[in-house]
Amino acid sequence: MAGVECELLEETFIFHVTKIHVGPDVITPSCKTSAKISESLLKLPYLKTLSLINCFTVSLVSLSTVPLFGAHLSFLEHLALESNPSLSGEIPSTISNLANLKILCLSQNNLSGEIPKEIGGLAYLQHLDLSHNNLTGSIPEEIGNLERLAILDISWNSLQEVVPTSTGGLQFLEKIDLSSNKLQGRLPQELGKLKRLVLLDLSYNSLTGPIPENLSGLQQLQYLIMDANPLNASFPSFIGSLIKLRVLSFSGCGLTGPILATFSNLTNLTGLFLDNNSLSGTVPQELGTLPSMNALNFSRNQLSGELLFPQDFIRRLGKRLDIRENNGLCSNQEAEDTNTSTSSSSRFLENPSCSSAMFPAASNKTVAEKSPDMKPKLYNGNKSSNARHGHDENKEFVLLPPVLMLLLLLFGS
């Protein structure tokens, strides 16, 4: 039967149902509009995987009434209840009964309330995804008990407090995504203890600076995304030592001071987004030598002096290079093919020539190109995380800073 798998277990020499997957796939059945979670599932004690995707779309179903959490399904390792807009209520404290869970995905539902502290009892958990819900409060301190946790995604909720100090003990963490919440306060220093962290996305919150110096310990970090936080700080010198960085994005963070010349050490960098800040000084010439760079945005700052990037660097980036609305910045470089409708030229012609007697007024045009996401596919899964302009279709569309234009450059397609 499609969507159901059985295994012959040695201890019983009987075939048992070990996997149920129902969702909008070609090879598996879809749910009826009247779907409910039946207590008959409790008669499947060897069930390892239960995946119900896009099943509860009409009639309201409260997660607290789902019979799974009160049962002792000792074999269950993977529970995914995703993309169910009618699945509401709070995450029950009885979730701790599923003691052998390795993967818990409750994303893109309509869940509310706080994250129960009992979630810290899931000692084998490796992947926790509660994104795209209406969760409030804070991440419980007990999250630090999840010593095997590698992926933590609670983005697109309404959490207000930053990561608890106990998170610093999660030495297997590779990804933290808490973007699009209501987090306040300073960046937690405990994040600097996460030696395996590859992706840190705290964008679209209300976090303040300064940027902690001990984040220099994140030597495996490849994606640092902090857009739209009122950091109101300058770049610490250690950023140039995070040599595995591929994406560095601080759009709209109130940054001041110069662009660090040590950014030229980041030879793996594919995208650098520092637009909509108050950065000053000149643009380091060395940035034009970065071999992997494919998108660079310094627009809407207070940069000055002459831009001295090599012509081949300018040609390679094309429209993915944006330096507009820096009234003190000039360039003697020329873009190519600017008269063609399909031109991939950069926006250099919107900055005056350094030989001009007077700089013209800055352009008010908006950037046309945005990629839906800048995070690697490894961490995005199949969720529609590209919808970064609002939590749902009924909320007001908000124009974001022009930073999300990396889909092609990250994956080479």
Short mmCIF file of C-alpha atoms in Angstrom, two decimals:
data_model
loop_
_atom_site.label_atom_id
_atom_site.label_comp_id
_atom_site.label_asym_id
_atom_site.label_seq_id
_atom_site.Cartn_x
_atom_site.Cartn_y
_atom_site.Cartn_z
CA MET A 1 0.00 0.00 0.00
CA ALA A 2 1.36 3.42 -0.97
CA GLY A 3 2.53 5.44 1.98
CA VAL A 4 2.90 2.43 4.29
CA GLU A 5 6.01 0.36 4.90
CA CYS A 6 6.41 -2.86 6.88
CA GLU A 7 9.44 -4.62 8.27
CA LEU A 8 10.08 -8.14 9.45
CA LEU A 9 11.33 -7.74 12.98
CA GLU A 10 13.72 -10.36 14.29
CA GLU A 11 12.31 -10.37 17.79
CA THR A 12 8.80 -11.30 16.62
CA PHE A 13 9.36 -12.85 13.14
CA ILE A 14 6.23 -10.93 12.12
CA PHE A 15 5.80 -8.10 9.64
CA HIS A 16 4.92 -4.88 11.43
CA VAL A 17 3.98 -1.45 10.11
CA THR A 18 7.00 0.78 10.70
CA LYS A 19 6.27 3.80 8.50
CA ILE A 20 3.19 5.80 7.53
CA HIS A 21 3.52 8.76 5.20
CA VAL A 22 0.47 10.65 3.98
CA GLY A 23 0.82 13.84 2.04
CA PRO A 24 0.79 15.64 -1.31
CA ASP A 25 3.27 13.34 -3.01
CA VAL A 26 2.93 11.49 -6.27
CA ILE A 27 3.51 8.07 -4.75
CA THR A 28 1.54 8.50 -1.53
CA PRO A 29 -2.15 9.14 -0.91
CA SER A 30 -3.48 12.53 0.06
CA CYS A 31 -5.66 13.19 3.09
CA LYS A 32 -9.41 13.59 3.06
CA THR A 33 -10.74 16.96 4.19
CA SER A 34 -12.31 15.26 7.20
CA ALA A 35 -9.06 13.61 8.27
CA LYS A 36 -8.42 12.89 11.93
CA ILE A 37 -5.68 11.06 13.79
CA SER A 38 -7.18 7.76 14.83
CA GLU A 39 -6.41 6.01 18.09
CA SER A 40 -5.89 2.88 16.02
CA LEU A 41 -2.35 4.15 15.49
CA LEU A 42 -1.71 3.11 19.07
CA LYS A 43 -2.08 -0.47 17.90
CA LEU A 44 1.13 -0.07 15.86
CA PRO A 45 3.72 -0.36 18.63
CA TYR A 46 6.62 -0.77 16.17
CA LEU A 47 5.86 2.40 14.22
CA LYS A 48 9.10 4.30 13.56
CA THR A 49 7.97 7.07 11.20
CA LEU A 50 4.68 8.97 11.08
CA SER A 51 4.41 11.77 8.55
CA LEU A 52 1.12 13.60 7.97
CA ILE A 53 1.56 16.56 5.63
CA ASN A 54 -1.20 18.90 4.46
CA CYS A 55 -3.85 16.73 6.09
CA PHE A 56 -5.70 19.12 8.41
CA THR A 57 -6.78 22.02 6.26
CA VAL A 58 -10.50 22.50 7.00
CA SER A 59 -11.74 21.20 10.33
CA LEU A 60 -9.86 22.38 13.41
CA VAL A 61 -7.79 19.73 15.16
CA SER A 62 -6.15 20.48 18.50
CA LEU A 63 -2.69 19.04 18.90
CA SER A 64 -3.35 18.43 22.58
CA THR A 65 -6.11 15.95 21.66
CA VAL A 66 -3.91 13.93 19.32
CA PRO A 67 -3.70 10.48 20.94
CA LEU A 68 -0.05 9.94 20.04
CA PHE A 69 1.41 12.00 22.84
CA GLY A 70 -0.31 10.14 25.61
CA ALA A 71 0.89 6.79 24.33
CA HIS A 72 4.20 5.12 24.82
CA LEU A 73 5.19 4.46 21.21
CA SER A 74 8.65 3.36 22.17
CA PHE A 75 9.84 2.78 18.57
CA LEU A 76 8.73 6.13 17.13
CA GLU A 77 11.78 8.03 15.86
CA HIS A 78 10.40 10.44 13.28
CA LEU A 79 7.22 12.48 13.75
CA ALA A 80 6.30 15.04 11.11
CA LEU A 81 3.01 16.92 11.28
CA GLU A 82 3.63 19.67 8.74
CA SER A 83 1.69 22.17 6.63
CA ASN A 84 -1.58 21.65 8.48
CA PRO A 85 -3.23 25.08 8.81
CA SER A 86 -6.09 23.68 10.92
CA LEU A 87 -3.79 21.95 13.41
CA SER A 88 -3.94 24.30 16.39
CA GLY A 89 -3.50 24.43 20.13
CA GLU A 90 -0.42 24.06 22.27
CA ILE A 91 2.37 21.52 22.13
CA PRO A 92 1.42 19.15 24.95
CA SER A 93 3.80 18.42 27.79
CA THR A 94 3.18 14.71 27.15
CA ILE A 95 5.43 15.02 24.10
CA SER A 96 8.13 13.70 26.42
CA ASN A 97 6.45 10.27 26.25
CA LEU A 98 7.94 9.86 22.76
CA ALA A 99 11.30 9.29 24.37
CA ASN A 100 13.09 7.85 21.32
CA LEU A 101 12.27 10.63 18.87
CA LYS A 102 15.17 11.71 16.67
CA ILE A 103 13.24 14.04 14.37
CA LEU A 104 10.31 16.24 15.42
CA CYS A 105 8.83 18.49 12.74
CA LEU A 106 5.73 20.50 13.60
CA SER A 107 6.28 23.29 11.10
CA GLN A 108 3.74 25.34 9.16
CA ASN A 109 0.80 24.65 11.41
CA ASN A 110 -1.27 26.97 13.58
CA LEU A 111 0.23 26.07 16.94
CA SER A 112 0.26 28.60 19.78
CA GLY A 113 1.37 28.96 23.37
CA GLU A 114 4.83 28.36 24.78
CA ILE A 115 7.28 25.59 24.04
CA PRO A 116 6.89 23.10 26.90
CA LYS A 117 9.94 22.51 29.08
CA GLU A 118 9.25 18.78 28.81
CA ILE A 119 10.61 18.89 25.29
CA GLY A 120 14.00 18.74 26.97
CA GLY A 121 13.24 15.13 27.88
CA LEU A 122 13.67 13.99 24.27
CA ALA A 123 17.26 12.95 24.85
CA TYR A 124 17.78 11.39 21.39
CA LEU A 125 16.41 14.34 19.41
CA GLN A 126 18.62 15.48 16.54
CA HIS A 127 16.27 17.69 14.51
CA LEU A 128 13.69 20.06 16.01
CA ASP A 129 11.58 22.14 13.63
CA LEU A 130 8.76 24.25 15.08
CA SER A 131 8.93 26.96 12.42
CA HIS A 132 6.00 28.88 10.92
CA ASN A 133 3.62 28.75 13.87
CA ASN A 134 2.38 31.24 16.47
CA LEU A 135 4.52 30.17 19.41
CA THR A 136 5.23 32.77 22.11
CA GLY A 137 7.37 33.19 25.19
CA SER A 138 10.91 31.88 25.27
CA ILE A 139 12.91 28.81 24.40
CA PRO A 140 12.97 26.75 27.60
CA GLU A 141 16.26 26.32 29.44
CA GLU A 142 15.69 22.56 29.21
CA ILE A 143 16.56 22.74 25.51
CA GLY A 144 20.13 22.38 26.74
CA ASN A 145 19.39 18.76 27.64
CA LEU A 146 19.13 17.84 23.95
CA GLU A 147 22.79 16.92 23.68
CA ARG A 148 22.42 15.26 20.25
CA LEU A 149 20.57 18.18 18.64
CA ALA A 150 22.00 19.22 15.26
CA ILE A 151 19.21 21.37 13.77
CA LEU A 152 17.10 23.90 15.69
CA ASP A 153 14.55 25.82 13.63
CA ILE A 154 11.93 27.91 15.44
CA SER A 155 11.77 30.67 12.82
CA TRP A 156 8.58 32.55 11.96
CA ASN A 157 7.00 32.58 15.40
CA SER A 158 6.57 35.25 18.09
CA LEU A 159 9.31 34.29 20.54
CA GLN A 160 10.52 37.23 22.60
CA GLU A 161 13.55 36.06 24.54
CA VAL A 162 16.92 35.11 23.14
CA VAL A 163 18.57 31.72 23.21
CA PRO A 164 19.01 30.39 26.77
CA THR A 165 22.51 30.00 28.18
CA SER A 166 22.10 26.23 28.21
CA THR A 167 22.29 26.24 24.41
CA GLY A 168 26.03 26.72 24.66
CA GLY A 169 26.36 23.10 25.68
CA LEU A 170 24.82 21.71 22.48
CA GLN A 171 28.09 20.77 20.84
CA PHE A 172 26.49 18.98 17.87
CA LEU A 173 24.42 21.97 16.71
CA GLU A 174 24.98 22.79 13.05
CA LYS A 175 22.05 25.09 12.40
CA ILE A 176 20.16 27.67 14.44
CA ASP A 177 17.34 29.52 12.69
CA LEU A 178 15.36 31.88 14.92
CA SER A 179 14.62 34.41 12.20
CA SER A 180 11.37 36.36 12.02
CA ASN A 181 10.50 36.35 15.71
CA LYS A 182 10.36 39.16 18.28
CA LEU A 183 13.65 38.43 20.02
CA GLN A 184 15.02 41.28 22.10
CA GLY A 185 18.24 42.04 23.93
CA ARG A 186 21.85 41.41 23.05
CA LEU A 187 23.26 38.56 21.06
CA PRO A 188 23.97 35.75 23.52
CA GLN A 189 27.66 35.06 24.10
CA GLU A 190 26.89 31.37 24.55
CA LEU A 191 26.58 31.04 20.78
CA GLY A 192 30.36 31.30 20.56
CA LYS A 193 30.69 27.85 22.16
CA LEU A 194 28.99 26.07 19.27
CA LYS A 195 32.09 24.86 17.45
CA ARG A 196 30.19 22.92 14.77
CA LEU A 197 27.70 25.64 13.87
CA VAL A 198 27.36 26.10 10.11
CA LEU A 199 24.30 28.36 9.87
CA LEU A 200 23.15 31.10 12.23
CA ASP A 201 20.10 33.09 11.16
CA LEU A 202 18.73 35.60 13.67
CA SER A 203 17.37 38.02 11.07
CA TYR A 204 14.18 40.05 11.46
CA ASN A 205 14.18 40.40 15.23
CA SER A 206 14.93 43.27 17.62
CA LEU A 207 18.38 42.22 18.79
CA THR A 208 20.87 44.91 19.79
CA GLY A 209 24.65 45.15 19.71
CA PRO A 210 27.47 44.96 20.20
CA ILE A 211 28.40 41.78 18.38
CA PRO A 212 30.06 39.51 20.99
CA GLU A 213 33.77 38.94 20.47
CA ASN A 214 33.52 35.29 21.44
CA LEU A 215 31.60 34.56 18.25
CA SER A 216 35.13 34.27 16.87
CA GLY A 217 34.92 30.64 18.03
CA LEU A 218 32.47 29.80 15.23
CA GLN A 219 35.19 28.61 12.89
CA GLN A 220 32.86 26.26 10.96
CA LEU A 221 30.29 28.99 10.27
CA GLN A 222 29.29 29.37 6.63
CA TYR A 223 26.06 31.40 6.82
CA LEU A 224 25.70 34.38 9.16
CA ILE A 225 22.42 36.20 8.53
CA MET A 226 21.48 39.07 10.84
CA ASP A 227 19.31 41.34 8.66
CA ALA A 228 16.86 43.83 10.17
CA ASN A 229 18.11 43.91 13.75
CA PRO A 230 18.89 47.30 15.39
CA LEU A 231 22.45 46.29 16.28
CA ASN A 232 23.72 49.88 15.97
CA ALA A 233 27.30 48.70 16.24
CA SER A 234 30.45 48.36 14.17
CA PHE A 235 31.99 45.19 12.82
CA PRO A 236 34.31 43.44 15.26
CA SER A 237 37.69 42.55 13.79
CA PHE A 238 37.17 38.80 14.21
CA ILE A 239 34.66 38.62 11.35
CA GLY A 240 37.58 38.45 8.95
CA SER A 241 38.82 35.29 10.69
CA LEU A 242 35.67 33.26 9.97
CA ILE A 243 37.27 31.93 6.82
CA LYS A 244 34.58 29.38 5.96
CA LEU A 245 31.87 32.03 5.59
CA ARG A 246 29.92 31.82 2.35
CA VAL A 247 27.18 34.33 3.12
CA LEU A 248 27.51 37.36 5.38
CA SER A 249 24.36 39.46 5.57
CA PHE A 250 23.81 42.46 7.84
CA SER A 251 21.27 44.48 5.84
CA GLY A 252 19.42 47.17 7.77
CA CYS A 253 21.26 46.71 11.07
CA GLY A 254 22.32 50.30 11.79
CA LEU A 255 25.99 49.39 11.33
CA THR A 256 28.54 52.18 11.56
CA GLY A 257 32.24 52.51 10.87
CA PRO A 258 34.22 51.15 7.93
CA ILE A 259 33.96 47.99 5.88
CA LEU A 260 36.79 45.85 7.19
CA ALA A 261 39.70 45.19 4.85
CA THR A 262 40.02 41.78 6.55
CA PHE A 263 36.87 40.70 4.70
CA SER A 264 39.30 39.96 1.88
CA ASN A 265 40.43 36.92 3.91
CA LEU A 266 37.00 35.35 3.35
CA THR A 267 37.92 33.57 0.13
CA ASN A 268 34.86 31.29 0.27
CA LEU A 269 32.45 34.23 0.40
CA THR A 270 29.76 34.11 -2.29
CA GLY A 271 27.52 36.91 -1.00
CA LEU A 272 28.16 40.02 1.10
CA PHE A 273 25.12 42.16 1.96
CA LEU A 274 25.68 45.32 3.97
CA ASP A 275 23.03 47.59 2.43
CA ASN A 276 20.81 50.02 4.34
CA ASN A 277 23.31 50.86 7.07
CA SER A 278 25.46 53.86 8.01
CA LEU A 279 28.83 52.48 6.95
CA SER A 280 31.45 55.06 6.10
CA GLY A 281 34.94 55.25 4.64
CA THR A 282 36.18 53.68 1.44
CA VAL A 283 35.40 50.29 -0.07
CA PRO A 284 38.42 47.99 0.37
CA GLN A 285 39.93 47.31 -3.04
CA GLU A 286 40.86 43.78 -1.95
CA LEU A 287 37.21 42.69 -2.00
CA GLY A 288 37.42 42.70 -5.78
CA THR A 289 39.84 39.78 -5.64
CA LEU A 290 37.54 37.35 -3.82
CA PRO A 291 37.32 34.37 -6.20
CA SER A 292 33.90 33.03 -5.18
CA MET A 293 32.04 36.33 -4.83
CA ASN A 294 28.83 36.44 -6.85
CA ALA A 295 26.69 39.06 -5.10
CA LEU A 296 27.70 42.21 -3.29
CA ASN A 297 25.43 44.96 -1.99
CA PHE A 298 26.74 48.11 -0.29
CA SER A 299 23.84 50.34 -1.35
CA ARG A 300 22.31 53.03 0.87
CA ASN A 301 25.27 53.75 3.11
CA GLN A 302 27.66 56.69 3.55
CA LEU A 303 30.63 55.28 1.69
CA SER A 304 33.03 57.59 -0.09
CA GLY A 305 36.10 57.63 -2.31
CA GLU A 306 36.80 55.79 -5.53
CA LEU A 307 35.72 52.22 -6.16
CA LEU A 308 38.69 50.27 -7.49
CA PHE A 309 37.33 46.84 -8.34
CA PRO A 310 38.82 45.04 -11.37
CA GLN A 311 36.75 45.16 -14.53
CA ASP A 312 36.45 41.37 -14.72
CA PHE A 313 35.04 41.33 -11.17
CA ILE A 314 32.46 43.94 -12.15
CA ARG A 315 31.55 42.00 -15.28
CA ARG A 316 31.19 38.73 -13.35
CA LEU A 317 28.81 40.17 -10.76
CA GLY A 318 26.75 42.20 -13.20
CA LYS A 319 23.44 43.20 -11.63
CA ARG A 320 24.37 41.40 -8.46
CA LEU A 321 26.67 44.31 -7.65
CA ASP A 322 24.84 47.26 -6.06
CA ILE A 323 26.63 50.34 -4.72
CA ARG A 324 23.89 52.92 -5.24
CA GLU A 325 22.93 55.76 -2.93
CA ASN A 326 26.36 56.38 -1.48
CA ASN A 327 26.67 60.06 -2.24
CA GLY A 328 30.41 60.18 -1.65
CA LEU A 329 31.26 57.11 -3.71
CA CYS A 330 32.45 57.37 -7.29
CA SER A 331 33.81 55.05 -9.96
CA ASN A 332 35.72 55.37 -13.21
CA GLN A 333 34.71 51.86 -14.20
CA GLU A 334 32.08 51.44 -16.87
CA ALA A 335 29.38 48.82 -17.12
CA GLU A 336 28.90 47.01 -20.40
CA ASP A 337 25.86 46.57 -22.65
CA THR A 338 23.83 49.05 -20.66
CA ASN A 339 21.53 49.78 -23.57
CA THR A 340 20.21 46.24 -23.95
CA SER A 341 17.02 45.18 -22.25
CA THR A 342 18.61 41.89 -21.18
CA SER A 343 21.74 43.49 -19.82
CA SER A 344 23.40 41.89 -16.84
CA SER A 345 25.48 45.01 -16.23
CA SER A 346 26.15 46.34 -12.78
CA ARG A 347 24.66 49.52 -11.41
CA PHE A 348 27.89 51.51 -11.65
CA LEU A 349 26.40 54.11 -13.98
CA GLU A 350 24.19 55.24 -11.11
CA ASN A 351 27.32 56.41 -9.31
CA PRO A 352 29.16 59.42 -10.70
CA SER A 353 32.50 59.30 -12.42
CA CYS A 354 35.33 60.36 -10.14
CA SER A 355 36.16 63.04 -12.71
CA SER A 356 32.74 64.66 -12.34
CA ALA A 357 32.72 68.18 -11.01
CA MET A 358 29.70 67.42 -8.86
CA PHE A 359 28.07 64.19 -7.76
CA PRO A 360 24.48 63.87 -9.02
CA ALA A 361 21.62 62.99 -6.71
CA ALA A 362 21.32 59.34 -5.78
CA SER A 363 18.80 57.18 -7.54
CA ASN A 364 15.56 56.28 -5.82
CA LYS A 365 15.05 53.09 -7.78
CA THR A 366 14.52 49.90 -5.85
CA VAL A 367 16.48 46.74 -6.48
CA ALA A 368 14.55 44.42 -8.75
CA GLU A 369 16.39 41.19 -8.05
CA LYS A 370 15.85 39.17 -4.92
CA SER A 371 16.39 35.48 -4.42
CA PRO A 372 13.73 33.76 -2.33
CA ASP A 373 16.30 32.46 0.11
CA MET A 374 19.97 32.55 0.94
CA LYS A 375 20.12 29.45 3.09
CA PRO A 376 21.46 26.13 1.82
CA LYS A 377 18.99 23.48 0.72
CA LEU A 378 20.33 21.18 3.42
CA TYR A 379 18.55 23.30 6.00
CA ASN A 380 15.50 24.40 4.05
CA GLY A 381 13.95 21.02 3.42
CA ASN A 382 10.68 21.19 1.48
CA LYS A 383 9.19 24.09 3.41
CA SER A 384 8.19 27.29 1.69
CA SER A 385 10.73 29.31 3.60
CA ASN A 386 11.19 31.56 0.61
CA ALA A 387 8.14 33.56 1.68
CA ARG A 388 10.14 35.98 3.75
CA HIS A 389 7.78 38.96 3.45
CA GLY A 390 5.13 37.86 5.94
CA HIS A 391 3.95 34.97 8.05
CA ASP A 392 0.93 34.23 5.90
CA GLU A 393 -0.99 35.45 2.90
CA ASN A 394 -3.36 37.54 4.99
CA LYS A 395 -0.69 39.75 6.49
CA GLU A 396 0.54 42.99 5.01
CA PHE A 397 3.36 42.72 2.48
CA VAL A 398 6.50 44.44 3.71
CA LEU A 399 9.27 45.38 1.29
CA LEU A 400 12.54 43.97 2.60
CA PRO A 401 16.07 45.25 2.02
CA PRO A 402 17.58 43.98 -1.24
CA VAL A 403 19.61 41.15 0.23
CA LEU A 404 17.93 37.89 -0.72
CA MET A 405 19.31 37.25 -4.18
CA LEU A 406 21.51 34.22 -3.66
CA LEU A 407 19.63 31.12 -4.83
CA LEU A 408 21.58 30.82 -8.06
CA LEU A 409 24.96 31.73 -6.70
CA LEU A 410 24.81 29.35 -3.71
CA PHE A 411 24.05 26.24 -5.69
CA GLY A 412 25.61 27.06 -9.00
CA SER A 413 22.43 26.75 -11.02
#
